PDB file of C-alpha atoms and ligand atoms in Angstrom:
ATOM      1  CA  UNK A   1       0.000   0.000   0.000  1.00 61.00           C
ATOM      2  CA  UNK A   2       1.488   3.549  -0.594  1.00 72.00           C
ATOM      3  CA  UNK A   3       2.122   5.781   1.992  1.00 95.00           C
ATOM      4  CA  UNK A   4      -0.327   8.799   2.489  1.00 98.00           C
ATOM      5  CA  UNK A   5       0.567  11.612   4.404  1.00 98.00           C
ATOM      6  CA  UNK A   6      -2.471  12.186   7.183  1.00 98.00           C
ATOM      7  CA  UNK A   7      -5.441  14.565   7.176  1.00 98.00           C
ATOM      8  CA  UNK A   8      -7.783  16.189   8.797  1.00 98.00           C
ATOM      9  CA  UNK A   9     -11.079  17.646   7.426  1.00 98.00           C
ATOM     10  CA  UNK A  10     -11.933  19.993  10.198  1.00 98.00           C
ATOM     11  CA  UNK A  11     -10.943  23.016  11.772  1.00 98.00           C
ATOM     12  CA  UNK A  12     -11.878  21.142  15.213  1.00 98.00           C
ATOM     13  CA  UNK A  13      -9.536  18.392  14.623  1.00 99.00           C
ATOM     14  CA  UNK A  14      -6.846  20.738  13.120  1.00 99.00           C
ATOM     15  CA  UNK A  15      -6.743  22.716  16.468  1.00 98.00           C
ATOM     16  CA  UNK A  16      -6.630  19.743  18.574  1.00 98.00           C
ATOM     17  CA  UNK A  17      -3.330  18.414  16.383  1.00 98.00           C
ATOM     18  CA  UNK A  18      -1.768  21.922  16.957  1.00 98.00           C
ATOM     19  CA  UNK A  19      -2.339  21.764  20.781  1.00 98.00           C
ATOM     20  CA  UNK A  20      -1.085  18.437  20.899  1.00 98.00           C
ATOM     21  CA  UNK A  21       2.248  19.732  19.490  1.00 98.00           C
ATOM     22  CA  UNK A  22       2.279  23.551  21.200  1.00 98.00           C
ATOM     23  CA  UNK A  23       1.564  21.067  24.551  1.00 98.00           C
ATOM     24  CA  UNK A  24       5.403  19.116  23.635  1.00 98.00           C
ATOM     25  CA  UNK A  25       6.759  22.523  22.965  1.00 98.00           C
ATOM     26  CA  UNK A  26       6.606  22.274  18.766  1.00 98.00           C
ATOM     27  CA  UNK A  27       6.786  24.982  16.386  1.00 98.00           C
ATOM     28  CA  UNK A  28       4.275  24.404  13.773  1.00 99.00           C
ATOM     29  CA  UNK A  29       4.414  26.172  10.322  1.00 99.00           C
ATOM     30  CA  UNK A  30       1.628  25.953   7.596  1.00 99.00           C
ATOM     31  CA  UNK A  31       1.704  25.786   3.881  1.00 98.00           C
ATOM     32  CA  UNK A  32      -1.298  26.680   2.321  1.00 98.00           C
ATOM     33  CA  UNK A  33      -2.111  25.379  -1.201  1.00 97.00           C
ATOM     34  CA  UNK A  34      -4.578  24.464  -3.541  1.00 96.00           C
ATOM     35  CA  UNK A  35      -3.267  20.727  -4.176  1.00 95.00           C
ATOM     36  CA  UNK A  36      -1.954  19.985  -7.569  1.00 91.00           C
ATOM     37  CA  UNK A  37       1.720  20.400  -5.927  1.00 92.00           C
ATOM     38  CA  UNK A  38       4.552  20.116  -7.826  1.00 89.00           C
ATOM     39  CA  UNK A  39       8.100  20.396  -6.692  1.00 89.00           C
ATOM     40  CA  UNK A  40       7.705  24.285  -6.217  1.00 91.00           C
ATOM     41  CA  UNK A  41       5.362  23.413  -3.988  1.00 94.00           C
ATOM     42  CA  UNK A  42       7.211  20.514  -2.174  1.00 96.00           C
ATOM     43  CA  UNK A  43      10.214  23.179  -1.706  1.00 96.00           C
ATOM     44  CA  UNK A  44       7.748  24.967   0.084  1.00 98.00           C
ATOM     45  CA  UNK A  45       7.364  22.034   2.208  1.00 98.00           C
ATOM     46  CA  UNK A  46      11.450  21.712   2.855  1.00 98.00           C
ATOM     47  CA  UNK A  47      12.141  25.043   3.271  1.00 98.00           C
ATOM     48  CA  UNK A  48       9.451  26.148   6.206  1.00 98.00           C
ATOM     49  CA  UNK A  49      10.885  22.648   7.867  1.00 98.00           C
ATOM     50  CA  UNK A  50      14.101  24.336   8.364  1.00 98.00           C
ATOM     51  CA  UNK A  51      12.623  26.527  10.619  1.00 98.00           C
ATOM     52  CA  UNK A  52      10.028  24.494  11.944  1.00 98.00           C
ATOM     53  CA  UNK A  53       9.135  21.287  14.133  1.00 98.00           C
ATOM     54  CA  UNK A  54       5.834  20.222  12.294  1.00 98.00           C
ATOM     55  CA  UNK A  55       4.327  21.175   8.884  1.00 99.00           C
ATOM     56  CA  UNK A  56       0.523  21.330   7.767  1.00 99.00           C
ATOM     57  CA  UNK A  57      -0.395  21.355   4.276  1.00 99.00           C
ATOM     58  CA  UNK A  58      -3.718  22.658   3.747  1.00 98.00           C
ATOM     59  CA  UNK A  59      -5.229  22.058   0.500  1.00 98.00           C
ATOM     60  CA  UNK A  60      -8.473  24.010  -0.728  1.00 98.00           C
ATOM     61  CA  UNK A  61      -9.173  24.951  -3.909  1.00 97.00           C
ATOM     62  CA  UNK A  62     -10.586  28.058  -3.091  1.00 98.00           C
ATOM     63  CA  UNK A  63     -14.097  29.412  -4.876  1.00 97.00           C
ATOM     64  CA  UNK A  64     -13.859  33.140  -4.147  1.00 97.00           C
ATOM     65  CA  UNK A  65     -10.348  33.399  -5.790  1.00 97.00           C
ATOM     66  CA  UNK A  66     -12.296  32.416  -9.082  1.00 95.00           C
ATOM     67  CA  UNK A  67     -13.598  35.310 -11.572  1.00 92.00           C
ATOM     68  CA  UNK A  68     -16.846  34.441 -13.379  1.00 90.00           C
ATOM     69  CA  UNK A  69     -15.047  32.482 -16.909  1.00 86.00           C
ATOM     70  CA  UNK A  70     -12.243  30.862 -14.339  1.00 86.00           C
ATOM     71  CA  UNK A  71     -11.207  27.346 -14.444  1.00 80.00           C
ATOM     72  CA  UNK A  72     -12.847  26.842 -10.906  1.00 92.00           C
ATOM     73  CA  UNK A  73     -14.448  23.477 -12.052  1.00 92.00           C
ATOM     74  CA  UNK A  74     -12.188  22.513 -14.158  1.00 87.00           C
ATOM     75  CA  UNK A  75      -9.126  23.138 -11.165  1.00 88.00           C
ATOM     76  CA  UNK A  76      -7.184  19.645 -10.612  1.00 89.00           C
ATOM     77  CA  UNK A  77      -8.097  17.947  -7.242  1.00 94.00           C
ATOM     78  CA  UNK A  78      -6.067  15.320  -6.855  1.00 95.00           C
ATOM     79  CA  UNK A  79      -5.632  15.022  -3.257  1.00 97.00           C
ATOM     80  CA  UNK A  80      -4.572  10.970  -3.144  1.00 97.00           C
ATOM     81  CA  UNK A  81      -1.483  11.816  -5.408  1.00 97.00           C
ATOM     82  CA  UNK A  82      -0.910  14.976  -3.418  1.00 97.00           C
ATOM     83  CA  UNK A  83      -0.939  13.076  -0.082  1.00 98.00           C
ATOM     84  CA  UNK A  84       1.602  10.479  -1.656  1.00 98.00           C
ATOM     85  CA  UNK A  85       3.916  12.845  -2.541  1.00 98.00           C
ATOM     86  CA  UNK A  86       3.757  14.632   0.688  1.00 98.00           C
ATOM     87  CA  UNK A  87       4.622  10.879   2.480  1.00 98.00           C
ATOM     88  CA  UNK A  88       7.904  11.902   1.151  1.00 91.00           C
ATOM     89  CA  UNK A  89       8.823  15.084   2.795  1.00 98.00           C
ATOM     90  CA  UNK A  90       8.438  16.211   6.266  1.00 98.00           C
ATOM     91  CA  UNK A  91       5.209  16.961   5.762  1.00 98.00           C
ATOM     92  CA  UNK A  92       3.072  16.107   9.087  1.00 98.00           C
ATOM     93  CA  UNK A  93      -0.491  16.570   8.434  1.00 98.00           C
ATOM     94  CA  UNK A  94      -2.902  17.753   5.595  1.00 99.00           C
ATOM     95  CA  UNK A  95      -5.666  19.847   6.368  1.00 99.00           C
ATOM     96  CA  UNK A  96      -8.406  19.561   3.415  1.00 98.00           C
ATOM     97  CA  UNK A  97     -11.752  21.127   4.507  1.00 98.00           C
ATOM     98  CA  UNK A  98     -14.793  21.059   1.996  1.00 98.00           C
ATOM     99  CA  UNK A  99     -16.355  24.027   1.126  1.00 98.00           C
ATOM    100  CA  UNK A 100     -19.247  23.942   3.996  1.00 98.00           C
ATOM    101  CA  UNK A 101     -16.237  23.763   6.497  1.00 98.00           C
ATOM    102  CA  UNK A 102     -14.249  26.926   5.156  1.00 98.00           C
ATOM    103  CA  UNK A 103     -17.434  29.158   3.847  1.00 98.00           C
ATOM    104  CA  UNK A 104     -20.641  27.835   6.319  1.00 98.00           C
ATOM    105  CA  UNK A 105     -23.986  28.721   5.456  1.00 98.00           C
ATOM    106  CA  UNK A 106     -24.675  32.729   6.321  1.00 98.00           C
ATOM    107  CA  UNK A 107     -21.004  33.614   5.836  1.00 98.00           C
ATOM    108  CA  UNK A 108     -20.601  37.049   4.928  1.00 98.00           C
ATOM    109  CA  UNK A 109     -16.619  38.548   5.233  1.00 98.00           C
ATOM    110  CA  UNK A 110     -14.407  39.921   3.542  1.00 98.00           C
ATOM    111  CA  UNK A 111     -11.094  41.022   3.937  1.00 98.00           C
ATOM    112  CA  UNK A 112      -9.805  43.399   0.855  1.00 98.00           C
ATOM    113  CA  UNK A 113      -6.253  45.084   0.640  1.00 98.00           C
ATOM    114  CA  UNK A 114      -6.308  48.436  -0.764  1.00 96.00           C
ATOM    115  CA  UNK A 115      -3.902  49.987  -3.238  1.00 95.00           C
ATOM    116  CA  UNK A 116      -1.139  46.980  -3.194  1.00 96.00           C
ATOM    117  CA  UNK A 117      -4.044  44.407  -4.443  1.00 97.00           C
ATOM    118  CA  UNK A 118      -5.328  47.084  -7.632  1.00 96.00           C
ATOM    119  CA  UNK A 119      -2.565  46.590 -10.320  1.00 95.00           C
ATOM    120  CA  UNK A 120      -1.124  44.024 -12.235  1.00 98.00           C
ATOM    121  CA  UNK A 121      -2.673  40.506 -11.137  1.00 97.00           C
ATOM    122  CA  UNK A 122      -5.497  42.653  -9.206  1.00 97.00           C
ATOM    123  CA  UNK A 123      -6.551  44.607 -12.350  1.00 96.00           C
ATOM    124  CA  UNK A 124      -6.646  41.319 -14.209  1.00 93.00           C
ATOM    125  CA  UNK A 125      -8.584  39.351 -12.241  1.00 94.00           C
ATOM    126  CA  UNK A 126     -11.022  41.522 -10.199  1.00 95.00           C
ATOM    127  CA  UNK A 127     -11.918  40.062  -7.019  1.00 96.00           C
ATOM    128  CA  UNK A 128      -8.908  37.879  -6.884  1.00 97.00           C
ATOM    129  CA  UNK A 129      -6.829  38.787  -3.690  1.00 98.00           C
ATOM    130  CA  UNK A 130     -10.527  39.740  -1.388  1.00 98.00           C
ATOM    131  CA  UNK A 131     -10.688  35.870  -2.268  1.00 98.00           C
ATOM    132  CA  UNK A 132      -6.916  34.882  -1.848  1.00 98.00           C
ATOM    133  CA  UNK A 133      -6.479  37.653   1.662  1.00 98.00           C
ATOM    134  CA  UNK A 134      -9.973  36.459   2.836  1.00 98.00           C
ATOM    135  CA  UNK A 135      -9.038  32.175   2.552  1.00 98.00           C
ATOM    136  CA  UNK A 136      -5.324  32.655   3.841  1.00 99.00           C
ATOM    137  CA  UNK A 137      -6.851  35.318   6.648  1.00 98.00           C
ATOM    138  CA  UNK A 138      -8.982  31.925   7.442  1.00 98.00           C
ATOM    139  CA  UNK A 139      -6.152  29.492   7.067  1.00 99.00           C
ATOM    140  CA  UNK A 140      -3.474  31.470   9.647  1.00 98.00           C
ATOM    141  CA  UNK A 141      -6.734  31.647  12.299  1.00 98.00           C
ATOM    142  CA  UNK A 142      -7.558  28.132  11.941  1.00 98.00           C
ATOM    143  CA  UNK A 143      -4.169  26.937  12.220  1.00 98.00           C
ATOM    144  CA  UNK A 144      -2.312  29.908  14.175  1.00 98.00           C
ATOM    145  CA  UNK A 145       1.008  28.907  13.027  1.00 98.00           C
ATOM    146  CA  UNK A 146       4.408  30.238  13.809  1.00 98.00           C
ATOM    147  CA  UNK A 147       4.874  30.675  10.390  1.00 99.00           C
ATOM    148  CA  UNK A 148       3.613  30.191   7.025  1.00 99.00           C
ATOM    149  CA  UNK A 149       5.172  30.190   3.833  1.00 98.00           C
ATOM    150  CA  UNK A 150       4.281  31.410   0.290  1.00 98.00           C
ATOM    151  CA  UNK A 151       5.883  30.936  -2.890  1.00 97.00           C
ATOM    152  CA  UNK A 152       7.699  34.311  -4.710  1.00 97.00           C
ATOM    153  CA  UNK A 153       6.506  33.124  -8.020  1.00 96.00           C
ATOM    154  CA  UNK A 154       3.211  34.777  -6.937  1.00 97.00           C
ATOM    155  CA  UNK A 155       5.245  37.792  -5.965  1.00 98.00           C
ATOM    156  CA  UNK A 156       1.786  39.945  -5.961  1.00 98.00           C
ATOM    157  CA  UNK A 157       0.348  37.759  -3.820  1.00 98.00           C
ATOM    158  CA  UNK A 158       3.031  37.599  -1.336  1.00 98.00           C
ATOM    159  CA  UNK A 159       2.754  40.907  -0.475  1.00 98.00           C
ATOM    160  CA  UNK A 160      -0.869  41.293  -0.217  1.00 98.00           C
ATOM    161  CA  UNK A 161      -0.434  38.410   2.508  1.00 98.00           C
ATOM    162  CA  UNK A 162       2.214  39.749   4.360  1.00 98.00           C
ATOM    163  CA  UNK A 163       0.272  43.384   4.322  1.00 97.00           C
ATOM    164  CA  UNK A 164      -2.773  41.720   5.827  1.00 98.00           C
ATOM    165  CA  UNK A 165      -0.726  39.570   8.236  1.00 98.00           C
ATOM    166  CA  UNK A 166       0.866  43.184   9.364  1.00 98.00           C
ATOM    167  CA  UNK A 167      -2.431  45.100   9.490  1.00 98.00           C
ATOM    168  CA  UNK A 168      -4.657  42.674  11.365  1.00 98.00           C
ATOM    169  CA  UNK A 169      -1.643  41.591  13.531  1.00 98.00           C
ATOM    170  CA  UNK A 170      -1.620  37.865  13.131  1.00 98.00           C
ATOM    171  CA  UNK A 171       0.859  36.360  15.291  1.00 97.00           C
ATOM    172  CA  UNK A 172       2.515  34.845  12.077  1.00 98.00           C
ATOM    173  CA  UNK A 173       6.178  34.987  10.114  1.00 98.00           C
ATOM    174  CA  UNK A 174       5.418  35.017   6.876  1.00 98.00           C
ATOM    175  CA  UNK A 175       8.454  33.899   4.634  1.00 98.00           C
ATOM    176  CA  UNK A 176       8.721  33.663   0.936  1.00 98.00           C
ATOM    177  CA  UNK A 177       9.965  30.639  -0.590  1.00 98.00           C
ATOM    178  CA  UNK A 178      12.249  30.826  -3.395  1.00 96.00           C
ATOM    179  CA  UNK A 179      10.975  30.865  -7.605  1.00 95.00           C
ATOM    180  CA  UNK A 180      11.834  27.702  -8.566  1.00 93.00           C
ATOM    181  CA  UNK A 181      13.054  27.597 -12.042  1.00 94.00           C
ATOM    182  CA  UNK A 182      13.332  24.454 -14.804  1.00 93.00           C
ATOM    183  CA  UNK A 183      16.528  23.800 -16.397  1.00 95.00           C
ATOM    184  CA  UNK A 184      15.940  26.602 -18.904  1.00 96.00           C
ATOM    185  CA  UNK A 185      15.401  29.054 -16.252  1.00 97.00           C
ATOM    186  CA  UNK A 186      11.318  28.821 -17.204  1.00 97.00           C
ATOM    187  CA  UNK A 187       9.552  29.938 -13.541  1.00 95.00           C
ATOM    188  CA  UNK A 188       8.436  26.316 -12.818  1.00 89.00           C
ATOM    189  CA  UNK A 189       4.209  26.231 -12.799  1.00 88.00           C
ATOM    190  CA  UNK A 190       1.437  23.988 -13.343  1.00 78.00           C
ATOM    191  CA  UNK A 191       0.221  26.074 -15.978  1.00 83.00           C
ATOM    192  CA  UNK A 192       3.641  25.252 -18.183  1.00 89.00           C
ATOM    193  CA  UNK A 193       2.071  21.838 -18.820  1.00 85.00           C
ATOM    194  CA  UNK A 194      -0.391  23.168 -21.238  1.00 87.00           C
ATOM    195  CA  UNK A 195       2.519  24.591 -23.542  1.00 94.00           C
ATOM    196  CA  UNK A 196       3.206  22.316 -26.918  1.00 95.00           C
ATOM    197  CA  UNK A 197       7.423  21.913 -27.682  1.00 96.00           C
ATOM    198  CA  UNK A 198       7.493  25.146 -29.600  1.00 96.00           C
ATOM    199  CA  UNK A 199       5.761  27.469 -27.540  1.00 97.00           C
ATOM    200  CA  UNK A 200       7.909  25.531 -24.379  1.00 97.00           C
ATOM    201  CA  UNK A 201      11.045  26.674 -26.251  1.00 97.00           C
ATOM    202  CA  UNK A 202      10.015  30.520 -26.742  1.00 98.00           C
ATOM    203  CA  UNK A 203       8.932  30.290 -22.628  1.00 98.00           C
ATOM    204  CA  UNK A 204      12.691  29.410 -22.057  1.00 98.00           C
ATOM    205  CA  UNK A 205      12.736  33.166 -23.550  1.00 98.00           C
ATOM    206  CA  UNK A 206      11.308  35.361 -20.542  1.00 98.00           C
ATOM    207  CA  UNK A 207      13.559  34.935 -17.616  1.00 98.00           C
ATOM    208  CA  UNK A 208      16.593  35.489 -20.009  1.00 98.00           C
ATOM    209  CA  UNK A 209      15.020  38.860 -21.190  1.00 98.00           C
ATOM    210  CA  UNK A 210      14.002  39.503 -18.103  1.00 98.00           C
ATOM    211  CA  UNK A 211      17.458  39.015 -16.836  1.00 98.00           C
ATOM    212  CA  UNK A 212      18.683  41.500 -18.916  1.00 98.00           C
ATOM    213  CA  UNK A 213      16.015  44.031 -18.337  1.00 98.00           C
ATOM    214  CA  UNK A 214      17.639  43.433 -14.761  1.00 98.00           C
ATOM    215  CA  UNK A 215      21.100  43.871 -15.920  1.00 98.00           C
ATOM    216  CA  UNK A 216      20.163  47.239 -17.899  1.00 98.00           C
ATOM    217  CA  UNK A 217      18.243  48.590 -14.992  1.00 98.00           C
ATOM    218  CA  UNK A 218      20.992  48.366 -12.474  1.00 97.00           C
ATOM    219  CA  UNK A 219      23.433  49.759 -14.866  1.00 97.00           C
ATOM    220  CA  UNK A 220      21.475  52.876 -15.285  1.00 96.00           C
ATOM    221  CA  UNK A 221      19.216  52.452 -18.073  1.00 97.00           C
ATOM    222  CA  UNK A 222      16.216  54.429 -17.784  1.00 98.00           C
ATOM    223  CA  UNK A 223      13.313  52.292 -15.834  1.00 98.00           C
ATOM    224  CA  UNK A 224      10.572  53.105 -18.551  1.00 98.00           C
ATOM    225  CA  UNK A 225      13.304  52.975 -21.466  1.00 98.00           C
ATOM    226  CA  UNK A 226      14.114  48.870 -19.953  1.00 98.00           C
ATOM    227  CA  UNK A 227      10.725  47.964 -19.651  1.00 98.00           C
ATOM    228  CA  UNK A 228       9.638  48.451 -23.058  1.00 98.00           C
ATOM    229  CA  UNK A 229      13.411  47.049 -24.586  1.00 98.00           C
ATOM    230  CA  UNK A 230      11.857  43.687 -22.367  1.00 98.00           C
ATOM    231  CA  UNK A 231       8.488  44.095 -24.059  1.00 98.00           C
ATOM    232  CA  UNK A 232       9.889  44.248 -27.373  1.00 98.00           C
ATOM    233  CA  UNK A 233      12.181  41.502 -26.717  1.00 98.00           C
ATOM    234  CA  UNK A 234       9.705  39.410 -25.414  1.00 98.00           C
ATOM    235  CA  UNK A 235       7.338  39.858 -28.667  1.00 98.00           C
ATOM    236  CA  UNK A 236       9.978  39.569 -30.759  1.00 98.00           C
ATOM    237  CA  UNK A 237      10.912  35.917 -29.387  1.00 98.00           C
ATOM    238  CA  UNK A 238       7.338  34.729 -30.173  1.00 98.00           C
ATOM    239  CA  UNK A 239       5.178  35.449 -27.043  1.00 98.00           C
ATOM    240  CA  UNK A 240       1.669  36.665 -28.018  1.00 98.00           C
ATOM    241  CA  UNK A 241       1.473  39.333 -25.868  1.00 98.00           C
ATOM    242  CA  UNK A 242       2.429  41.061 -23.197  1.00 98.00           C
ATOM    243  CA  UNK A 243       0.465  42.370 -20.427  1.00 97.00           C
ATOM    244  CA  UNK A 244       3.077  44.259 -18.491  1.00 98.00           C
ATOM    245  CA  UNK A 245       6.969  44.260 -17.654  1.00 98.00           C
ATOM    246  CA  UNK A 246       6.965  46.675 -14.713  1.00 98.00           C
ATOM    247  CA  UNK A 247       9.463  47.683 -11.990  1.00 98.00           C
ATOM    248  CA  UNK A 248       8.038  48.238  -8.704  1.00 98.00           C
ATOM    249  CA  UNK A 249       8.862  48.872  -5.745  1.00 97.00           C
ATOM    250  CA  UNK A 250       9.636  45.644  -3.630  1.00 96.00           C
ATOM    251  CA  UNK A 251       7.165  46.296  -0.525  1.00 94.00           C
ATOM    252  CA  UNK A 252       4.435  48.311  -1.737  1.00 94.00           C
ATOM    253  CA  UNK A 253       4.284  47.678  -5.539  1.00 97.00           C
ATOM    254  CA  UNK A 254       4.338  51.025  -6.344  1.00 96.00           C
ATOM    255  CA  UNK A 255       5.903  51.610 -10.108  1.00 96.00           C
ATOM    256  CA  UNK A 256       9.057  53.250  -9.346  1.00 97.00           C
ATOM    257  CA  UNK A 257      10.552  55.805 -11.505  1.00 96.00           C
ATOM    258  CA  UNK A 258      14.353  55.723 -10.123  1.00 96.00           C
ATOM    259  CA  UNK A 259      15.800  52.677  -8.282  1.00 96.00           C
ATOM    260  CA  UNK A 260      16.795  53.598  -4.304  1.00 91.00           C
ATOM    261  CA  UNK A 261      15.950  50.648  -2.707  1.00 93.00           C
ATOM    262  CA  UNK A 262      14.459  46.860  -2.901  1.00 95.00           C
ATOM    263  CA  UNK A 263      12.825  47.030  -6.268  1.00 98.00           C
ATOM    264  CA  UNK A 264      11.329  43.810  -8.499  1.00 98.00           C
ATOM    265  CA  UNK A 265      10.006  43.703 -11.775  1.00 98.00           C
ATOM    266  CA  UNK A 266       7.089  41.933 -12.463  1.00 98.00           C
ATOM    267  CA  UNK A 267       5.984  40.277 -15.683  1.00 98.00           C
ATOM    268  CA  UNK A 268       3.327  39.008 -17.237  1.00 98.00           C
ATOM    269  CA  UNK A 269       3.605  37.146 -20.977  1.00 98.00           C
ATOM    270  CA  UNK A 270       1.013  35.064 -22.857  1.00 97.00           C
ATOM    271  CA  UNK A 271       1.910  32.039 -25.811  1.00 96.00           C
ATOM    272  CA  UNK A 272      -0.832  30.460 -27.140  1.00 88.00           C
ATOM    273  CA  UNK A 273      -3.571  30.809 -24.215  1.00 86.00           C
ATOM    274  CA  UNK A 274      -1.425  30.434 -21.976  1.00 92.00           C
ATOM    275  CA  UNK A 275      -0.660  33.686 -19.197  1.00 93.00           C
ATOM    276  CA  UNK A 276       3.378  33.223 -18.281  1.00 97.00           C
ATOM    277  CA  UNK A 277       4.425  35.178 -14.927  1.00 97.00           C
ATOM    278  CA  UNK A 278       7.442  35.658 -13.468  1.00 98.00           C
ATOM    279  CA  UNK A 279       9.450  38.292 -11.299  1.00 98.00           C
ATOM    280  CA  UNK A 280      12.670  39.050 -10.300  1.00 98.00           C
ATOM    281  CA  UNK A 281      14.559  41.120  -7.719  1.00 98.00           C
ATOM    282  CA  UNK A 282      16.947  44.056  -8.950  1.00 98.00           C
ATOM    283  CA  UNK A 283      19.563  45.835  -7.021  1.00 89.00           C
ATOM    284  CA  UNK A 284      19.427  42.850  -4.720  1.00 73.00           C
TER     285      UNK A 284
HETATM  286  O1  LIG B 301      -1.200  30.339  -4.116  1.00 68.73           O
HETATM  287  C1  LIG B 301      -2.169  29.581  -3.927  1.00 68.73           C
HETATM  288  O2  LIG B 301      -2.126  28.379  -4.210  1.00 68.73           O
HETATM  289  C2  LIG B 301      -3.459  30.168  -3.361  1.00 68.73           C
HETATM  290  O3  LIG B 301      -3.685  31.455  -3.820  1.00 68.73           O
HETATM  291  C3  LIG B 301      -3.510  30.104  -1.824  1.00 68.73           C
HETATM  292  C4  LIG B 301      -2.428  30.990  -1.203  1.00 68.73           C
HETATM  293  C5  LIG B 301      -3.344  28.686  -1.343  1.00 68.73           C
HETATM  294  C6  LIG B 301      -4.863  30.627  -1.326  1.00 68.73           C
HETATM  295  O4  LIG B 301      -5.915  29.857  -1.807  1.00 68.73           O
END
């Protein structure tokens, strides 16, 4: 028989688990997720269990997140082959509530991040981070971890999270766990599955423009002046379109105009039907 990490379908039984290891003195750390996990999401898994005792993987595929036209049905659950992989890492427990448990008859809240949420991803997909801050806001409270991790591939979404976690003071680290990249330097994602051999080959294209968007940037190249060199670049190698190349700044997201401190650009490239992102940091 193959080995299945363990679960738990309720917050009741989640709590008592987390008790049980606060009572032998255990940090506990969360990874939230929408199953499907791949090996970005397994580093997840390794990394937060450098810094804690036990890790929870919750796995909900999360309805508000969805705009109307979203692949909300059609989202993978595959929650046996999820589990098995997790048997291999130090995974402890998987919490995977149903929708009744997370969003009970008569709920009505909301939690919405001005401002940082609006652009880029936010524009996009309206709605999208009121769903993402609202689930997560419920996932930290359910849990109350010591710290919970979140991928930088969703750089956007990072920092929505860790301006909620600020604002509402939950008792939580948040930490960011590395992009992972493929051989080609292609930000690994679930969504690069859907690309045929030839559109796979122009992908390997956007981290190495967006490297040297980097590159110009930090040598003085005017901010505006390196974001549309990446666009044409990018269009030029085959991609479809491009729905923006932007530098920001790292914290709040604002487009910057001059670097003078953390800054990131963030990207966002489509082949075929198929919406690429990726980010990187500059002056790091
Ligand atoms: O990044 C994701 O998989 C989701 O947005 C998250 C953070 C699990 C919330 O549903």
């Amino acid at each position: 028989m193959t080995d299945l990490c363990p679960a738990v379908r309720t917050v009741a039984d989640l709590r008592a688990h987390v008790k049980a290891w606060r009572a032998d003195g255990l940090k506990v750390g969360l990874v939230p997720t929408m199953g499907a996990l791949h090996h970005g999401h397994l580093s997840l898994v390794e990394a937060i269990a450098e810094k804690v005792d036990r890790v929870v993987v919750s796995i909900f595929v999360n309805p508000t997140q969805f705009g109307e036209g979203e692949d909300f049905d059609a989202y993978p659950r595959t929650e046996e082959t999820d589990r098995t992989k997790l048997a291999g890492t130090p995974a402890s427990l998987v919490f995977a509530p149903n929708g009744a448990e997370m969003y009970p008859a008569g709920f009505a809240s909301n939690i919405s991040v001005s401002g940082i949420s609006d652009r880029f991803e936010g524009a996009a997909r309206p709605g999208h981070f009121d769903g993402v801050a609202t689930v997560v806001t419920k996932l930290l409270l359910q849990c109350l971890p010591d710290v919970a991790i979140f991928g930088e591939k969703d750089y956007q979404q990072l920092a929505v999270i860790r301006r909620f976690a600020t604002d509402l003071d939950i008792p939580v680290e948040i930490m960011a766990g590395t992009l992972i990249r493929e051989n080609d330097g292609l930000a690994a994602s679930s969504r690069n599955a859907y690309l045929n051999p030839q559109e796979r080959e122009i992908a390997g294209q956007f981290n190495v423009i967006l490297k040297q968007l980097v590159s110009d940037a930090e040598k003085g190249m005017a901010l505006r002046k390196t974001e549309a060199k990446a666009t044409d670049a990018l269009l030029a190698a085959g991609f479809k379109a491009v729905d923006y190349v932007s530098i920001v700044d790292a914290d709040t997201l604002e487009p910057l105009e001059t670097l003078s401190g953390p800054a990131r650009v963030l990207a966002v490239a489509r082949i075929g039907s198929v919406r690429l992102l990726d980010n990187m940091a500059i002056g790091a």
